[in-house]
Coordinates of C-alpha atoms and ligand atoms in Angstrom, one line a residue:
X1 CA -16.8 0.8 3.9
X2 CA -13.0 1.3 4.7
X3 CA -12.6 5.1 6.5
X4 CA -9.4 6.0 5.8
X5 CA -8.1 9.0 5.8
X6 CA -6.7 9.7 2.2
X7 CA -5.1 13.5 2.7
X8 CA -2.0 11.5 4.4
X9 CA 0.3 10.0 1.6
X10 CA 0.8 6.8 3.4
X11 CA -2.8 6.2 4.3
X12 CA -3.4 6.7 0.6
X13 CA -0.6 4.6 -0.6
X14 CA -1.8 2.0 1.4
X15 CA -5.4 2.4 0.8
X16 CA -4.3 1.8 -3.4
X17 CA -2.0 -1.2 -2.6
X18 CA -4.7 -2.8 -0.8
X19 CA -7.6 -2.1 -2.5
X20 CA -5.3 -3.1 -6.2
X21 CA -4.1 -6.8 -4.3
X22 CA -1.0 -5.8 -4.4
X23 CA -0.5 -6.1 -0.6
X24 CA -3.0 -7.4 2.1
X25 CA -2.4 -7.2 5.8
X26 CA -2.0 -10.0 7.5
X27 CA -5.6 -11.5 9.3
X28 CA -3.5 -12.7 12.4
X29 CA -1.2 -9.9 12.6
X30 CA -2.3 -6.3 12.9
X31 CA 0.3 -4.4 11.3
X32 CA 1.9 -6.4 8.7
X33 CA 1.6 -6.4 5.3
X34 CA 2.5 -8.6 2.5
X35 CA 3.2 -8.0 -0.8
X36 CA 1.0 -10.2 -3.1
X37 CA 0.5 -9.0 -6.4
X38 CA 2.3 -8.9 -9.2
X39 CA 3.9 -6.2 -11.3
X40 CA 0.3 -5.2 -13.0
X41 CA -1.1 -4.8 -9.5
X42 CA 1.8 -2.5 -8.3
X43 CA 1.2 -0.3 -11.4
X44 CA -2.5 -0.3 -10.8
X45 CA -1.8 1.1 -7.3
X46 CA -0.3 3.6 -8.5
X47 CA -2.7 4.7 -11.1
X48 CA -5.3 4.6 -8.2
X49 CA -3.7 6.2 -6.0
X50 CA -3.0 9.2 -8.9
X51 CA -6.7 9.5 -9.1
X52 CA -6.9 10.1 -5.1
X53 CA -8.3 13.9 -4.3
X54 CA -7.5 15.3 -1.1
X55 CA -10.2 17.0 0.8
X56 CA -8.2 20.1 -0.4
X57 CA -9.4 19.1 -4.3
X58 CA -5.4 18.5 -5.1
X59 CA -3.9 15.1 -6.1
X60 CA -1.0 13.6 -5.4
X61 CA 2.2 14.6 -6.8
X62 CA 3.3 11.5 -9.4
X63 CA 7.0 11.5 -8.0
X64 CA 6.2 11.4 -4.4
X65 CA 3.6 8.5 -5.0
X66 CA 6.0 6.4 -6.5
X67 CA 8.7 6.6 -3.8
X68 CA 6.1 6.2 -1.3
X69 CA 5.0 3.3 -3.1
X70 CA 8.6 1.9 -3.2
X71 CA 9.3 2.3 0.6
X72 CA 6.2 0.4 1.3
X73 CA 6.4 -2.4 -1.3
X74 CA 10.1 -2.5 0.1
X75 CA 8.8 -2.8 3.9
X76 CA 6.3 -5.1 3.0
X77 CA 6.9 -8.9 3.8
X78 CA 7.2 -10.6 0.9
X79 CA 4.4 -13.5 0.0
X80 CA 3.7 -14.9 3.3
X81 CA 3.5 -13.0 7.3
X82 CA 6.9 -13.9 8.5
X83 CA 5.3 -14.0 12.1
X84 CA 2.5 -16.6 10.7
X85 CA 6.1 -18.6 9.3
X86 CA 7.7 -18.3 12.4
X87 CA 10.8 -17.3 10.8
X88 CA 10.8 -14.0 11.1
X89 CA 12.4 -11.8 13.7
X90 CA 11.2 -11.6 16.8
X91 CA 9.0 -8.4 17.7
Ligands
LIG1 ZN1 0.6 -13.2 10.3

């Protein structure tokens, strides 16, 4: 079992995008994710990650969850590792 810790809103983000498909980190490279799903992943992320209760009992607010959603799908490499291509920049 994963043991996140899901009263942070990235960690949560995360946790839905991965657990939906919609991004995977890469097996080579420890910090980079790539976006792989479709469109009907994304929005399953984020009806997962609405259904996330903090160890406080309170959800996430809907508005905050979808910007966070958006700055990570938008930080996300998109298909393939671009350090696995070799095309990527450097670091
Ligand atoms: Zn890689």
């Amino acid at each position: 079992m994963m043991s996140a810790n899901l009263d942070d809103l990235p960690a949560a983000v995360r946790y839905a995008l991965e657990t939906t498909r919609a991004t995977t980190a890469c097996p080579f490279h420890d910090g980079v994710i790539i976006r792989v799903g479709d469109d009907a992943a994304e929005s399953h992320a984020y009806e997962r990650a609405k259904r996330i209760v903090r160890s406080d009992g309170t959800a996430f607010e809907a508005d905050a969850l979808r910007d966070e959603i958006g700055r990570q799908l938008k930080l996300a490499a998109d298909g393939r590792c671009p350090k696995c291509d070799g095309t990527g920049p450097a670091g």
